[in-house]
């Protein structure tokens, strides 16, 4: 097949590849301090700049957050299990669709 790498073929890292990695690393370094301070404020239950938006979402009930409700371990376990199961199904479906689009064997005509 054309486009497939041969066994003896060598691929090199190009300048755009290196620049992409460097830019990604630079962005992570730049935002690390501010994100860390924000998370510290959230876990310390202090006021943050996102509180008006997040409190509005929580009050509407769309997030399912209840301030006065302590979650027992069984409820927490079911919430984590459900979240992971939904993520698994979505990612599995995405990979199957991508494989079907790229494989000439699976394409129906």
mmCIF file of C-alpha atoms in Angstrom:
data_model
loop_
_atom_site.group_PDB
_atom_site.id
_atom_site.type_symbol
_atom_site.label_atom_id
_atom_site.label_comp_id
_atom_site.label_asym_id
_atom_site.label_seq_id
_atom_site.Cartn_x
_atom_site.Cartn_y
_atom_site.Cartn_z
ATOM 1 C CA UNK A 1 0.000 0.000 0.000
ATOM 2 C CA UNK A 2 1.180 3.497 -0.701
ATOM 3 C CA UNK A 3 1.787 5.681 2.309
ATOM 4 C CA UNK A 4 2.703 2.762 4.572
ATOM 5 C CA UNK A 5 6.136 2.833 6.128
ATOM 6 C CA UNK A 6 8.450 0.166 4.873
ATOM 7 C CA UNK A 7 10.368 -1.852 7.423
ATOM 8 C CA UNK A 8 13.747 -0.407 6.395
ATOM 9 C CA UNK A 9 12.486 3.134 6.001
ATOM 10 C CA UNK A 10 13.677 5.713 8.549
ATOM 11 C CA UNK A 11 11.542 8.664 9.596
ATOM 12 C CA UNK A 12 13.085 11.846 10.896
ATOM 13 C CA UNK A 13 11.774 14.426 13.297
ATOM 14 C CA UNK A 14 11.144 17.617 11.381
ATOM 15 C CA UNK A 15 11.491 21.213 12.529
ATOM 16 C CA UNK A 16 7.690 21.714 12.798
ATOM 17 C CA UNK A 17 7.507 18.629 15.035
ATOM 18 C CA UNK A 18 10.124 20.030 17.401
ATOM 19 C CA UNK A 19 8.515 23.496 17.353
ATOM 20 C CA UNK A 20 5.139 21.975 18.195
ATOM 21 C CA UNK A 21 6.571 20.125 21.182
ATOM 22 C CA UNK A 22 8.418 23.245 22.358
ATOM 23 C CA UNK A 23 5.307 25.442 22.025
ATOM 24 C CA UNK A 24 3.206 22.913 23.926
ATOM 25 C CA UNK A 25 5.799 22.751 26.705
ATOM 26 C CA UNK A 26 6.004 26.549 26.838
ATOM 27 C CA UNK A 27 2.218 26.883 27.139
ATOM 28 C CA UNK A 28 2.184 24.340 29.981
ATOM 29 C CA UNK A 29 4.924 26.214 31.824
ATOM 30 C CA UNK A 30 3.136 29.548 31.389
ATOM 31 C CA UNK A 31 -0.267 28.370 32.650
ATOM 32 C CA UNK A 32 0.963 26.022 35.411
ATOM 33 C CA UNK A 33 1.283 28.689 38.121
ATOM 34 C CA UNK A 34 -2.098 30.335 37.483
ATOM 35 C CA UNK A 35 -3.937 27.010 37.251
ATOM 36 C CA UNK A 36 -2.227 25.823 40.431
ATOM 37 C CA UNK A 37 -3.239 28.978 42.310
ATOM 38 C CA UNK A 38 -6.809 28.656 41.052
ATOM 39 C CA UNK A 39 -7.045 25.018 42.159
ATOM 40 C CA UNK A 40 -5.547 25.913 45.540
ATOM 41 C CA UNK A 41 -8.250 28.562 46.010
ATOM 42 C CA UNK A 42 -10.996 26.125 44.988
ATOM 43 C CA UNK A 43 -9.848 23.392 47.383
ATOM 44 C CA UNK A 44 -9.355 25.963 50.144
ATOM 45 C CA UNK A 45 -13.011 27.054 49.558
ATOM 46 C CA UNK A 46 -12.045 30.646 48.836
ATOM 47 C CA UNK A 47 -13.745 32.950 46.339
ATOM 48 C CA UNK A 48 -12.488 32.570 42.733
ATOM 49 C CA UNK A 49 -13.177 34.472 39.537
ATOM 50 C CA UNK A 50 -15.225 31.533 38.150
ATOM 51 C CA UNK A 51 -17.545 31.326 41.162
ATOM 52 C CA UNK A 52 -20.384 33.413 39.656
ATOM 53 C CA UNK A 53 -20.564 31.132 36.614
ATOM 54 C CA UNK A 54 -20.106 27.864 38.483
ATOM 55 C CA UNK A 55 -22.574 28.795 41.228
ATOM 56 C CA UNK A 56 -25.186 29.648 38.593
ATOM 57 C CA UNK A 57 -24.721 26.226 36.983
ATOM 58 C CA UNK A 58 -24.913 24.501 40.371
ATOM 59 C CA UNK A 59 -28.057 26.420 41.402
ATOM 60 C CA UNK A 60 -29.869 25.426 38.230
ATOM 61 C CA UNK A 61 -29.259 21.796 39.076
ATOM 62 C CA UNK A 62 -27.731 20.974 35.705
ATOM 63 C CA UNK A 63 -24.544 19.688 37.315
ATOM 64 C CA UNK A 64 -26.305 17.693 40.012
ATOM 65 C CA UNK A 65 -24.252 19.339 42.780
ATOM 66 C CA UNK A 66 -25.859 19.482 46.224
ATOM 67 C CA UNK A 67 -23.932 21.519 48.807
ATOM 68 C CA UNK A 68 -25.685 20.013 51.802
ATOM 69 C CA UNK A 69 -25.411 16.376 50.660
ATOM 70 C CA UNK A 70 -22.500 14.186 51.781
ATOM 71 C CA UNK A 71 -21.805 11.415 49.274
ATOM 72 C CA UNK A 72 -21.401 7.917 50.725
ATOM 73 C CA UNK A 73 -18.773 5.672 49.168
ATOM 74 C CA UNK A 74 -21.351 3.575 47.306
ATOM 75 C CA UNK A 75 -22.858 6.600 45.570
ATOM 76 C CA UNK A 76 -19.371 7.905 44.761
ATOM 77 C CA UNK A 77 -18.386 4.495 43.370
ATOM 78 C CA UNK A 78 -21.466 4.357 41.130
ATOM 79 C CA UNK A 79 -20.843 7.915 39.895
ATOM 80 C CA UNK A 80 -17.220 7.120 38.984
ATOM 81 C CA UNK A 81 -18.213 3.816 37.383
ATOM 82 C CA UNK A 82 -20.945 5.478 35.303
ATOM 83 C CA UNK A 83 -18.633 8.300 34.203
ATOM 84 C CA UNK A 84 -15.923 5.833 33.148
ATOM 85 C CA UNK A 85 -18.400 3.574 31.362
ATOM 86 C CA UNK A 86 -19.805 6.481 29.349
ATOM 87 C CA UNK A 87 -16.254 7.621 28.497
ATOM 88 C CA UNK A 88 -15.324 4.096 27.407
ATOM 89 C CA UNK A 89 -18.353 3.780 25.129
ATOM 90 C CA UNK A 90 -17.760 7.207 23.550
ATOM 91 C CA UNK A 91 -14.058 6.553 22.925
ATOM 92 C CA UNK A 92 -14.668 3.021 21.643
ATOM 93 C CA UNK A 93 -17.281 4.330 19.222
ATOM 94 C CA UNK A 94 -14.933 7.081 18.066
ATOM 95 C CA UNK A 95 -12.133 4.587 17.384
ATOM 96 C CA UNK A 96 -14.476 2.240 15.514
ATOM 97 C CA UNK A 97 -15.739 5.077 13.317
ATOM 98 C CA UNK A 98 -12.187 6.224 12.575
ATOM 99 C CA UNK A 99 -11.130 2.676 11.703
ATOM 100 C CA UNK A 100 -14.125 2.266 9.401
ATOM 101 C CA UNK A 101 -13.281 5.486 7.564
ATOM 102 C CA UNK A 102 -9.619 4.607 7.024
ATOM 103 C CA UNK A 103 -9.979 0.924 6.159
ATOM 104 C CA UNK A 104 -10.979 0.089 2.590
ATOM 105 C CA UNK A 105 -12.180 -3.339 3.750
ATOM 106 C CA UNK A 106 -14.850 -1.913 6.053
ATOM 107 C CA UNK A 107 -16.173 0.775 3.703
ATOM 108 C CA UNK A 108 -19.532 -0.146 2.201
ATOM 109 C CA UNK A 109 -20.252 0.983 -1.339
#
